[in-house]
mmCIF file of C-alpha atoms in Angstrom:
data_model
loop_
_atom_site.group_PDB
_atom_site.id
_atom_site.type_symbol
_atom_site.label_atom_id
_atom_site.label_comp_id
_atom_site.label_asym_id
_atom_site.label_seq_id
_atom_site.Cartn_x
_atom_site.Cartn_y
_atom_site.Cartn_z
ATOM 1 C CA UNK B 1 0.000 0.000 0.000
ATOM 2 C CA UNK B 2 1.385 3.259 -1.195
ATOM 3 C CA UNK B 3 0.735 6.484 1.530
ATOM 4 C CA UNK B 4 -0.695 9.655 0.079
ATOM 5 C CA UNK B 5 2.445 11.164 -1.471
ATOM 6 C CA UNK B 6 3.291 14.496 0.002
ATOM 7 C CA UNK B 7 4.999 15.290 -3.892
ATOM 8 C CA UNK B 8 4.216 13.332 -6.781
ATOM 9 C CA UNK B 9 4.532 13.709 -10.812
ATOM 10 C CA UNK B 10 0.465 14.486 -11.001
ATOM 11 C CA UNK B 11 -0.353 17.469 -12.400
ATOM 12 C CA UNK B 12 -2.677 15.941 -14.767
ATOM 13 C CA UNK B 13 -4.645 13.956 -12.215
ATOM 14 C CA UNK B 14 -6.257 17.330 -10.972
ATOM 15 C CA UNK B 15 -9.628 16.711 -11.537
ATOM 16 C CA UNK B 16 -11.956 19.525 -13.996
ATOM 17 C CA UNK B 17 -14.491 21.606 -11.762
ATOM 18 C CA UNK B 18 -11.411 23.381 -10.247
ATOM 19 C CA UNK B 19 -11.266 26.300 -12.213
ATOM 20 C CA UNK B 20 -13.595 28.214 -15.140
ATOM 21 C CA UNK B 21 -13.474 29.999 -18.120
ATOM 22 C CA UNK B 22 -15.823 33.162 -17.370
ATOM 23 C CA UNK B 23 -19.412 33.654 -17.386
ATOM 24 C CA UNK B 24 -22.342 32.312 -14.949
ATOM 25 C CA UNK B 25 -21.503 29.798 -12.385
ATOM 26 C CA UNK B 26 -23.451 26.336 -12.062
ATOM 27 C CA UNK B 27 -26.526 26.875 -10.041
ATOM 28 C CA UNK B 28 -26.744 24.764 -6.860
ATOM 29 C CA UNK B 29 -29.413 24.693 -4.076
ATOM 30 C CA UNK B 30 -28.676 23.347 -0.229
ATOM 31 C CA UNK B 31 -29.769 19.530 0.531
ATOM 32 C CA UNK B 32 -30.212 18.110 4.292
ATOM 33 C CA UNK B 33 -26.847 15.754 4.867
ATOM 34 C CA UNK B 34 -28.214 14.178 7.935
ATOM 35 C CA UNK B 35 -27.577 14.116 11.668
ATOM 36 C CA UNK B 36 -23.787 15.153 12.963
ATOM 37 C CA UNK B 37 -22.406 12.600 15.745
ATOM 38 C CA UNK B 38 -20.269 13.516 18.157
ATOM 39 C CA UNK B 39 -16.522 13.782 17.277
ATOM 40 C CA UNK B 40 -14.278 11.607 17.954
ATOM 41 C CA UNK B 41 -10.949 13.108 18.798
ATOM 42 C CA UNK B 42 -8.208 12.935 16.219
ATOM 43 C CA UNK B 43 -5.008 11.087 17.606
ATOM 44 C CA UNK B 44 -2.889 13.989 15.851
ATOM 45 C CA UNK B 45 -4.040 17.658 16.202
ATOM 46 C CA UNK B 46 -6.237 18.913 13.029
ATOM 47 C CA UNK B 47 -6.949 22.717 13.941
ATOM 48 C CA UNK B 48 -8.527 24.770 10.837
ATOM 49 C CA UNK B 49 -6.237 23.281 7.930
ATOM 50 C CA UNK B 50 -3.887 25.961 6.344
ATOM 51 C CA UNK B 51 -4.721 26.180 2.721
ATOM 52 C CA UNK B 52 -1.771 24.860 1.462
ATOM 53 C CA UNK B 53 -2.793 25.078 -2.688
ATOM 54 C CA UNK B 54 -5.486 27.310 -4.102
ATOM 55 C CA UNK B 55 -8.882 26.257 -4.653
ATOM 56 C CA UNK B 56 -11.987 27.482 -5.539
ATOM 57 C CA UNK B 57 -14.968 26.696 -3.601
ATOM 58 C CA UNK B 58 -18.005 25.208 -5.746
ATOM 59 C CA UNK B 59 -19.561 28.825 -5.822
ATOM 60 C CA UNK B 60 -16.526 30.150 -7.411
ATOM 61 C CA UNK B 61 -16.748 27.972 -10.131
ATOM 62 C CA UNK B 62 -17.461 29.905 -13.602
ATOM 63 C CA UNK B 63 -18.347 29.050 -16.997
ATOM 64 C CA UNK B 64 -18.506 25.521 -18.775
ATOM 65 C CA UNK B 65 -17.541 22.586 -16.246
ATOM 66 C CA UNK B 66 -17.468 18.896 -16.336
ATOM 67 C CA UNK B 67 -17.106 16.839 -13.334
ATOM 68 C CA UNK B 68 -16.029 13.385 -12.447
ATOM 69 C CA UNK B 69 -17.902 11.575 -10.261
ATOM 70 C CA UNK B 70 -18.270 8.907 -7.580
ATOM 71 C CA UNK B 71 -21.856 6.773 -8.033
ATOM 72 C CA UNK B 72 -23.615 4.070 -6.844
ATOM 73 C CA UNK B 73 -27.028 2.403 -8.116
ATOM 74 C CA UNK B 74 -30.111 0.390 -7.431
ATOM 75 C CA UNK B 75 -32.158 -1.312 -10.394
ATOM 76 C CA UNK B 76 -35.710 -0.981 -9.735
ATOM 77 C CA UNK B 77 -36.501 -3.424 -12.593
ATOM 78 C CA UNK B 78 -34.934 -6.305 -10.833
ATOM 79 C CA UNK B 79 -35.272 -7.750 -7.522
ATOM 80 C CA UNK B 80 -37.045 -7.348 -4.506
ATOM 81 C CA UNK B 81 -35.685 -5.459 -2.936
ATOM 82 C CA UNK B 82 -34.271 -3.498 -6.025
ATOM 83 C CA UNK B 83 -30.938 -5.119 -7.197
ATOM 84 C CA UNK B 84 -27.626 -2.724 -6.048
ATOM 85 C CA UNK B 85 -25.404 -1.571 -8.771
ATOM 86 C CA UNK B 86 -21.924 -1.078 -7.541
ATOM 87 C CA UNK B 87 -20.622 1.681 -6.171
ATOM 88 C CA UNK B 88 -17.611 2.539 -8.500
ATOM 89 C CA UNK B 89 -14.471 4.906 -7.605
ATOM 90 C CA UNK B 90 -13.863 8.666 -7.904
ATOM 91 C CA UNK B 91 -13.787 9.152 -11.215
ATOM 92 C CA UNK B 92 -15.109 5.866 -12.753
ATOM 93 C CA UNK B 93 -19.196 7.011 -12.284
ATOM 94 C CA UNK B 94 -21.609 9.540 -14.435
ATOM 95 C CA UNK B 95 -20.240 12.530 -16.049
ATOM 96 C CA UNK B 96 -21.681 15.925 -15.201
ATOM 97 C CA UNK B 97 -21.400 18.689 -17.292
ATOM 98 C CA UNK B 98 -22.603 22.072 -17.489
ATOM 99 C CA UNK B 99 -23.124 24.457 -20.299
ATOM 100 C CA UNK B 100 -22.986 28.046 -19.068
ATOM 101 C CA UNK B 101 -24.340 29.386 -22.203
ATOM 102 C CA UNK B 102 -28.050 27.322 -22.145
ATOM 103 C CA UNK B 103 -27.607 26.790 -18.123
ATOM 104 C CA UNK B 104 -28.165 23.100 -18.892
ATOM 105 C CA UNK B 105 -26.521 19.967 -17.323
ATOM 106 C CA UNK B 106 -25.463 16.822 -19.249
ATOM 107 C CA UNK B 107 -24.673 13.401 -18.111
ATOM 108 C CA UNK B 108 -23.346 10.714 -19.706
ATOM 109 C CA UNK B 109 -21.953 7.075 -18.756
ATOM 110 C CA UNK B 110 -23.486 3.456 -17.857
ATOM 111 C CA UNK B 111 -25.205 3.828 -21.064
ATOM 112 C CA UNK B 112 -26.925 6.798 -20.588
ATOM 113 C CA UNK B 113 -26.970 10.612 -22.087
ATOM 114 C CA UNK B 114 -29.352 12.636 -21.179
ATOM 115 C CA UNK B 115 -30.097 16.791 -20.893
ATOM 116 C CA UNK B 116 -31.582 19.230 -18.797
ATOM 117 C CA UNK B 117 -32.186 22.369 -19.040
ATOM 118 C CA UNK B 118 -34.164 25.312 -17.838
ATOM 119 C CA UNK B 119 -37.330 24.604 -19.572
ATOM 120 C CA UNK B 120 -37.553 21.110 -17.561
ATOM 121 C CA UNK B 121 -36.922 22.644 -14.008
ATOM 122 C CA UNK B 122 -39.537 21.014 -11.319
ATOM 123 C CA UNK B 123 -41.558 23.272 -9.813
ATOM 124 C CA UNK B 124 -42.798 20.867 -7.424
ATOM 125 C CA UNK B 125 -39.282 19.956 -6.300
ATOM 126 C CA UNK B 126 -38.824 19.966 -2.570
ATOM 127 C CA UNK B 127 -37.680 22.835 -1.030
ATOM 128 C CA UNK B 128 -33.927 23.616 -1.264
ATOM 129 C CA UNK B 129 -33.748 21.246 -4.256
ATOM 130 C CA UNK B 130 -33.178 22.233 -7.826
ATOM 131 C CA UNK B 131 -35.051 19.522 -9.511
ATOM 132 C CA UNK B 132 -35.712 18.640 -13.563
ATOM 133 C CA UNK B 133 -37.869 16.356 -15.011
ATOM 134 C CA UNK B 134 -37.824 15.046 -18.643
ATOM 135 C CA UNK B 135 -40.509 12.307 -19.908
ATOM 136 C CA UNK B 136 -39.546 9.919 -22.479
ATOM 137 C CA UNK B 137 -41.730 7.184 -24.190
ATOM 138 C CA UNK B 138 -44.127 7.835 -20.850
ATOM 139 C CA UNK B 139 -41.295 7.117 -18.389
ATOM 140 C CA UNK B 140 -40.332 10.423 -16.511
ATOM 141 C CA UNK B 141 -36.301 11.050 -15.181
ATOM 142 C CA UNK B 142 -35.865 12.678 -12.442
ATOM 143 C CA UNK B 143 -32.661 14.590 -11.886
ATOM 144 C CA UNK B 144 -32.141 16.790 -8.397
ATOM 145 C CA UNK B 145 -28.685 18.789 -7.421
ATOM 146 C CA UNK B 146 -28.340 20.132 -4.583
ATOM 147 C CA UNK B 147 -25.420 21.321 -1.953
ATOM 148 C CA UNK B 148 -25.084 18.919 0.814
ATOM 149 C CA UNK B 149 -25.530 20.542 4.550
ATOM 150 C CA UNK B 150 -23.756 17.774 7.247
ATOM 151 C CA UNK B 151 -24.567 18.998 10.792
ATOM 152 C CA UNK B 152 -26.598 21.881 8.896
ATOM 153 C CA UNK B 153 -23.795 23.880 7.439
ATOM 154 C CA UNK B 154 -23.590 23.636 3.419
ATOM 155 C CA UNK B 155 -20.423 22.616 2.336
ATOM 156 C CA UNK B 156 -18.121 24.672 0.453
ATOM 157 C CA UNK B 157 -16.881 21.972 -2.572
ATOM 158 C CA UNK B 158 -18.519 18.807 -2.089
ATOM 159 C CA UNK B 159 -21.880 19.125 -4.220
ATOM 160 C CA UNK B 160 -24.086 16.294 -5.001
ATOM 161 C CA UNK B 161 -27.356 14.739 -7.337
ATOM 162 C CA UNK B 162 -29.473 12.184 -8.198
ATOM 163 C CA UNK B 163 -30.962 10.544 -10.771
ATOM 164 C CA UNK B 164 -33.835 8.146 -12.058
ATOM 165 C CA UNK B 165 -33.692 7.073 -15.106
ATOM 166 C CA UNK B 166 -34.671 4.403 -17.973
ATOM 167 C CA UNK B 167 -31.426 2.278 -19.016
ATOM 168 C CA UNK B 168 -31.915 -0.450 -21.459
ATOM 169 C CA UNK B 169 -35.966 -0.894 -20.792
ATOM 170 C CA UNK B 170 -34.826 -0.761 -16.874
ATOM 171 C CA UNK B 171 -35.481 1.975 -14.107
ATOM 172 C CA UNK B 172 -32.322 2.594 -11.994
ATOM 173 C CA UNK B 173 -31.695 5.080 -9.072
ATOM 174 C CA UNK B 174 -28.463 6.493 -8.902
ATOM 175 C CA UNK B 175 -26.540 8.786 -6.045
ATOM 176 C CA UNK B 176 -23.272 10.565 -7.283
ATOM 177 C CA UNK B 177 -21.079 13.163 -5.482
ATOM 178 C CA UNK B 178 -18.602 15.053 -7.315
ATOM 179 C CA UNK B 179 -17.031 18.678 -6.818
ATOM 180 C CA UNK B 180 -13.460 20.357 -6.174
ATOM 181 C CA UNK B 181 -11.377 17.693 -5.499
ATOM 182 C CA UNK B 182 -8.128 17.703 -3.538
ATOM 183 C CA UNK B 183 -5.129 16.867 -5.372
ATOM 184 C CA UNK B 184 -2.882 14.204 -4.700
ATOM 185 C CA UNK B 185 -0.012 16.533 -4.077
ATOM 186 C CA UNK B 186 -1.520 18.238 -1.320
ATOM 187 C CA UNK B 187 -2.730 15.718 1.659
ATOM 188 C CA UNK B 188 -3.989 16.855 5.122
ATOM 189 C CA UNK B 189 -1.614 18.186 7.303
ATOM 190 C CA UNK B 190 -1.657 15.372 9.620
ATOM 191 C CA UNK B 191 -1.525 11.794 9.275
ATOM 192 C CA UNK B 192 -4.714 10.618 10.874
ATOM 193 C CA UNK B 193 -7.773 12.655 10.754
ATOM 194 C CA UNK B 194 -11.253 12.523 12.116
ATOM 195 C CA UNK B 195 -13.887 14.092 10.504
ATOM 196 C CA UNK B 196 -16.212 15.546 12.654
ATOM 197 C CA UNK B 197 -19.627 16.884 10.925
ATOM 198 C CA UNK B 198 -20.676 13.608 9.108
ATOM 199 C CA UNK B 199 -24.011 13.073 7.392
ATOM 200 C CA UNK B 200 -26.234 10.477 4.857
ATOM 201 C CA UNK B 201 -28.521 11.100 2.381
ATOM 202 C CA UNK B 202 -30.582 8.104 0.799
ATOM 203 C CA UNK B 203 -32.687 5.132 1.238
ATOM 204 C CA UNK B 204 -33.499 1.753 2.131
ATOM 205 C CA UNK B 205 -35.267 -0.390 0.650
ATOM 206 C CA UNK B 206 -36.562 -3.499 2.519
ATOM 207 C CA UNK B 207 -38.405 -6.677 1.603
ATOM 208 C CA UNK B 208 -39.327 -9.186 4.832
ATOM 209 C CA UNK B 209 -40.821 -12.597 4.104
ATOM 210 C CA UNK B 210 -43.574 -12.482 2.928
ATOM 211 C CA UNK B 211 -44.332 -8.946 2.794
ATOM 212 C CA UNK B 212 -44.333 -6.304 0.653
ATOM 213 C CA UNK B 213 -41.033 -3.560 -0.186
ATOM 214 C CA UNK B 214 -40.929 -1.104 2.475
ATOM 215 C CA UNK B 215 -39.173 2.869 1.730
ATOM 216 C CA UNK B 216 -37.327 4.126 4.803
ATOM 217 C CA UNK B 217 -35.910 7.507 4.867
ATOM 218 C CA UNK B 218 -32.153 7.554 5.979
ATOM 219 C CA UNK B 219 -31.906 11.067 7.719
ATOM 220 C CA UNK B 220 -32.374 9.655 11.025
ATOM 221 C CA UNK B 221 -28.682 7.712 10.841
ATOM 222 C CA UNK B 222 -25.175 8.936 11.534
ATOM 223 C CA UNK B 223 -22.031 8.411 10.413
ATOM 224 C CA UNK B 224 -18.037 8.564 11.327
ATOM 225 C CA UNK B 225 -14.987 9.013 8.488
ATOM 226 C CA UNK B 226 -11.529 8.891 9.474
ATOM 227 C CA UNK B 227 -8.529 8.696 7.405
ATOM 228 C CA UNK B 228 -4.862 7.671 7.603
ATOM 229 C CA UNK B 229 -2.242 9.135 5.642
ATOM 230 C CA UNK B 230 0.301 6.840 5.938
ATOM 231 C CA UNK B 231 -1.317 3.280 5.745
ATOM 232 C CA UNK B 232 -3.353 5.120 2.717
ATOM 233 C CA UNK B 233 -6.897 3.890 4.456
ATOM 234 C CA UNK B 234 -10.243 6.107 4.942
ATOM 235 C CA UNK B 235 -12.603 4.347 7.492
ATOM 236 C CA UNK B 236 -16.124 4.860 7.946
ATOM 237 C CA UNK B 237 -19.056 3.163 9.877
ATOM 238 C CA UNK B 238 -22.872 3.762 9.270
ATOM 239 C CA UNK B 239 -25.275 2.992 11.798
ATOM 240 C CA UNK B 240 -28.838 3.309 9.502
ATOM 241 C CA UNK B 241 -31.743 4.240 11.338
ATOM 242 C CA UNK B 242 -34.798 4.443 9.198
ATOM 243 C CA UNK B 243 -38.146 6.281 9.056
ATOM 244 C CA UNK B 244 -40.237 3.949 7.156
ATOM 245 C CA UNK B 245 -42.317 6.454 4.738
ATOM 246 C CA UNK B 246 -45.996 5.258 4.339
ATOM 247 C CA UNK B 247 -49.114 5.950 2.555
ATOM 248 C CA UNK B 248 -50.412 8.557 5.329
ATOM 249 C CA UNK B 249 -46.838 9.786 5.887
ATOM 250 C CA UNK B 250 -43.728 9.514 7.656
ATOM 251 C CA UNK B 251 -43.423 6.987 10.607
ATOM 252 C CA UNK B 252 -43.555 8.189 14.047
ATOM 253 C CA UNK B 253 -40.669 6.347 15.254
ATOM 254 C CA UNK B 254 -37.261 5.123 13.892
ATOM 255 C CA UNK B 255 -35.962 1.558 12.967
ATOM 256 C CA UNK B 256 -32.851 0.202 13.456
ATOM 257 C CA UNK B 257 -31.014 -0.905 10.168
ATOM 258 C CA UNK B 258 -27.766 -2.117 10.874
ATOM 259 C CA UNK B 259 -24.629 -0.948 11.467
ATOM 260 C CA UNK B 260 -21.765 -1.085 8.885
ATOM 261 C CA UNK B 261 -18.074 -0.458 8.834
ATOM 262 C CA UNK B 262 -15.688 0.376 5.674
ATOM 263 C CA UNK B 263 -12.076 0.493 4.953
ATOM 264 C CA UNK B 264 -11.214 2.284 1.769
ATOM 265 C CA UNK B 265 -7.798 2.016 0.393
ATOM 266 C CA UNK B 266 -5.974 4.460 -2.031
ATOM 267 C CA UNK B 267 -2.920 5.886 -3.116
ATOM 268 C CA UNK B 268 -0.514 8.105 -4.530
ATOM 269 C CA UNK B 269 -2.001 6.893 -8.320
ATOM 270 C CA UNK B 270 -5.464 8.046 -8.498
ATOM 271 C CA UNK B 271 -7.698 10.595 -6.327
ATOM 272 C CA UNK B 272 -10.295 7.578 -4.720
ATOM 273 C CA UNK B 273 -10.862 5.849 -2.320
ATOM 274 C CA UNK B 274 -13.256 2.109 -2.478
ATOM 275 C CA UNK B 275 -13.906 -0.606 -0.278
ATOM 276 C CA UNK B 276 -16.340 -3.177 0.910
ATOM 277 C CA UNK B 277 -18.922 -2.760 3.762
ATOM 278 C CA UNK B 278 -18.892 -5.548 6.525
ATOM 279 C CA UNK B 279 -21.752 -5.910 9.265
ATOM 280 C CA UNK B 280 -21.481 -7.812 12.705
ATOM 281 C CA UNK B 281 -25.700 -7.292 12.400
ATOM 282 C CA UNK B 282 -26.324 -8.428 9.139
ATOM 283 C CA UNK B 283 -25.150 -10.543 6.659
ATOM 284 C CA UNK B 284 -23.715 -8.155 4.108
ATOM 285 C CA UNK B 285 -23.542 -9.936 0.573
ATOM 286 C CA UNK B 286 -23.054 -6.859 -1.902
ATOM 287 C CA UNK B 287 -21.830 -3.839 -0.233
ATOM 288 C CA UNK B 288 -19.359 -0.961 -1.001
ATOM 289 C CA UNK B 289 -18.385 3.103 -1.094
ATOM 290 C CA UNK B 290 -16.569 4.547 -3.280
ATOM 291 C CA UNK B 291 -15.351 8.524 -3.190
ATOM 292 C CA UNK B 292 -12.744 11.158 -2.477
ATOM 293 C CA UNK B 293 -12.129 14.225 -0.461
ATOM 294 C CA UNK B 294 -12.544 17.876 -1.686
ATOM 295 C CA UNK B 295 -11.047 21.585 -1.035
ATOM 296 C CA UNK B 296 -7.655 22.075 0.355
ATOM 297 C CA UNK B 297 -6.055 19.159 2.203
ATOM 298 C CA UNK B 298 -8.894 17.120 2.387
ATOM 299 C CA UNK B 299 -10.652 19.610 4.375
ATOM 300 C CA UNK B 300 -14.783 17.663 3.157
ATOM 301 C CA UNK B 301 -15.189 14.772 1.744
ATOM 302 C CA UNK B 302 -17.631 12.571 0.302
ATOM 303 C CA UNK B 303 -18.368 8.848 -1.029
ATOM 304 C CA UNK B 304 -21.699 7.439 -2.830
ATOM 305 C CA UNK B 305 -22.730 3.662 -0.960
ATOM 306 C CA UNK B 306 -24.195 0.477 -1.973
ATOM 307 C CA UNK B 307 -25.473 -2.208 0.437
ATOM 308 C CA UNK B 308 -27.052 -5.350 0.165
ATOM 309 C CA UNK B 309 -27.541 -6.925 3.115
ATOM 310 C CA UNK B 310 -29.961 -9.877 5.062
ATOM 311 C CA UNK B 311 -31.509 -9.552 8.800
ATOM 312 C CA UNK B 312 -29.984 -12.681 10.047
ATOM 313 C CA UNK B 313 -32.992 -12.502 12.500
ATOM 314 C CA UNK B 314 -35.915 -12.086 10.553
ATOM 315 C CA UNK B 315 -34.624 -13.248 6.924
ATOM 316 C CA UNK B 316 -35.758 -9.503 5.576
ATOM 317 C CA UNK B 317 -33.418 -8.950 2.590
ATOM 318 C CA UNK B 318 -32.406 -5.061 2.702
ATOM 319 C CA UNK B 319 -31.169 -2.212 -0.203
ATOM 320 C CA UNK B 320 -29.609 0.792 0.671
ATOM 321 C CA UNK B 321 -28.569 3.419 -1.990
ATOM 322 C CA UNK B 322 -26.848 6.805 0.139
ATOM 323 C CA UNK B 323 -24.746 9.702 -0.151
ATOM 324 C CA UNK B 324 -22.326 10.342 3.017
ATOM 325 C CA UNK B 325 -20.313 13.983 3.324
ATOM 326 C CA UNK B 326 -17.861 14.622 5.758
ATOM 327 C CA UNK B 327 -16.342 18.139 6.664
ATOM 328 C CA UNK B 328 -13.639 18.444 9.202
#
C-alpha cells in the first residue's frame, strides 16, 4: 500500500471543476446531509487546515464545467428489494457537465446521455432542491442537485445529485457526489484525521418474508470518516436508522437498520478511495463506497454507498442506496 504522497509527478490527475473559463456559475441549491455525531478526537491535532494550494470553492466555479464523479445504483426493474449496482471509484461514475451558455446539465456514462435544461426545471421539487424532469416514451427522469448541509452547514466543494432514469428498458436510481477535489499533491496536514460533521442522504429499501417492499428515509442515521495518511486507508461506519415512509406519511418512530463499517484504500495513483462494507448485524452480501475528499487538504469529503444486506434474524433482505459527506 502506497501512503498519500506528500509530492508526486500528477499534475494531470487534478480533476476539472477546479477552475472556469468566465461567465455564470453552475446553479446549486442546499440539501439536508443528515444528523452530525459527536466527534471523535483525532489522535494527531487537526486545527482549521492551512490552505496549502489554491482552490476554488463550488460557488466560485465559472463558466462551462465537467465533473467526475463517484456513483452508486439500485435497479428498480430487478429484484425485490431493487438489485444494487456497484458503487464505483472517484472518477469511474456519471459525467456531469454544465453548459454556461443554455444553463443546462449533461450526463453521460453506464449507457446513458441525457439533458436538462431550464425549460424542464420542477416546480414541485422539494424545497432547497433544484429539480428537472424530462418524460420519455411515458417514463419520466428525475434529476435533483443540490449542496449537501452535514450537521446543517452547506459545504463549500462537495456538491451532489441524483438521478432516475430508464437504461436499457430498466429503471435505476443512482446517487453521485462530485465537486473540487483535492489533489494528490496536497494531503492533510496530519496523518490521521477525524472528521467531525458527518451526514447520509438516501434510502433503504426493505423486503421481509412475505411482505411487501418497504421505503425508509435515511436522515435519522449517523455516520463517522476517518482517514490515515500513511497506511493510505479512509474508514467509515454507518449505523442506519430508518423512518419507514408510508401511505399517510412519515413513521412516528425510527428503525434500526444495521450498522456497517468500511475500509477504503488508495494511493498516490489516483484521487479515490473504495472498499467493501462488513456488518457484525447483518449478513452483508453486496456492499461498497466509493469517493474522495474535496477543497484544500482534504478539508470535506464525500463517497456514494451500496449495500445489500440480510436480517440474520428475521430473513428480511435489505437495499440501501446513500450519499455520506464529511467536513472536518
Amino acid at each position: 500500500m502506497k501512503r498519500w504522497a506528500y509530492a508526486v509527478g500528477a499534475a494531470g490527475l487534478v480533476l476539472a471543476g477546479c477552475g472556469g473559463d468566465g461567465g455564470s456559475s453552475p446553479p446549486i441549491s442546499v440539501i439536508p446531509g443528515g444528523p452530525s455525531p459527536t466527534p471523535t478526537p483525532s489522535s494527531s491535532p487537526t486545527a482549521t487546515p492551512t490552505p496549502s494550494a489554491s482552490y476554488q470553492t463550488y460557488a466560485q466555479l465559472t463558466g462551462n464545467q465537467s465533473f467526475q464523479t463517484a456513483c452508486a445504483a439500485l435497479n428498480f426493474s430487478n429484484g425485490n428489494p431493487p438489485a444494487p449496482q456497484p458503487a464505483t471509484n472517484f472518477g469511474d461514475g456519471l459525467t456531469l457537465a454544465y453548459t454556461a451558455a443554455t444553463d443546462s446539465y449533461t450526463i453521460s456514462g453506464d449507457g446513458l446521455s441525457l439533458s436538462y435544461a431550464p425549460a424542464q426545471l420542477d416546480p414541485a421539487a422539494p424545497a432547497g432542491v433544484r429539480g428537472y424532469l424530462r418524460t420519455e416514451n411515458g417514463f419520466t427522469q428525475r434529476f435533483s442537485i443540490g449542496t449537501p448541509a452535514p450537521g446543517g452547514v452547506a459545504l463549500d466543494y462537495v456538491r451532489a445529485f441524483s438521478l432516475r432514469a430508464l437504461r436499457n428498458g430498466q429503471t435505476l436510481q443512482y446517487q453521485c457526489v462530485f465537486g473540487v477535489p483535492t489533489r494528490l499533491t496536497d494531503p492533510p496536514d496530519a496523518t490521521t484525521v477525524t472528521f467531525t460533521r458527518v451526514g447520509i442522504n438516501g434510502a433503504a429499501y426493505v423486503a421481509p418474508v412475505g411482505g411487501g417492499l418497504q421505503t425508509y428515509a435515511l436522515t435519522a442515521s449517523t455516520a463517522t470518516l476517518s482517514v490515515n495518511v500513511a497506511t493510505g486507508e479512509a474508514t467509515t461506519v454507518l449505523r442506519l436508522v430508518g423512518t419507514l415512509q408510508t401511505a399517510s406519511g412519515p413513521a412516528s418512530t425510527t428503525t434500526e437498520l444495521g450498522t456497517f463499517t468500511g475500509v477504503g484504500d488508495f494511493d498516490d495513483t489516483r484521487p479515490s478511495f473504495y472498499g467493501p462494507l462488513t456488518s457484525t448485524d447483518r449478513d452483508s452480501q453486496f456492499s461498497f463506497f466509493g469517493g474522495w475528499f474535496f477543497g484544500p487538504q482534504g478539508r470535506e469529503a464525500a463517497f456514494s454507498t451500496q449495500i445489500l444486506a440480510v436480517d440474520r434474524t428475521t430473513g428480511a433482505r435489505m437495499s440501501v442506496l446513500a450519499n455520506v459527506f464529511a467536513a472536518r
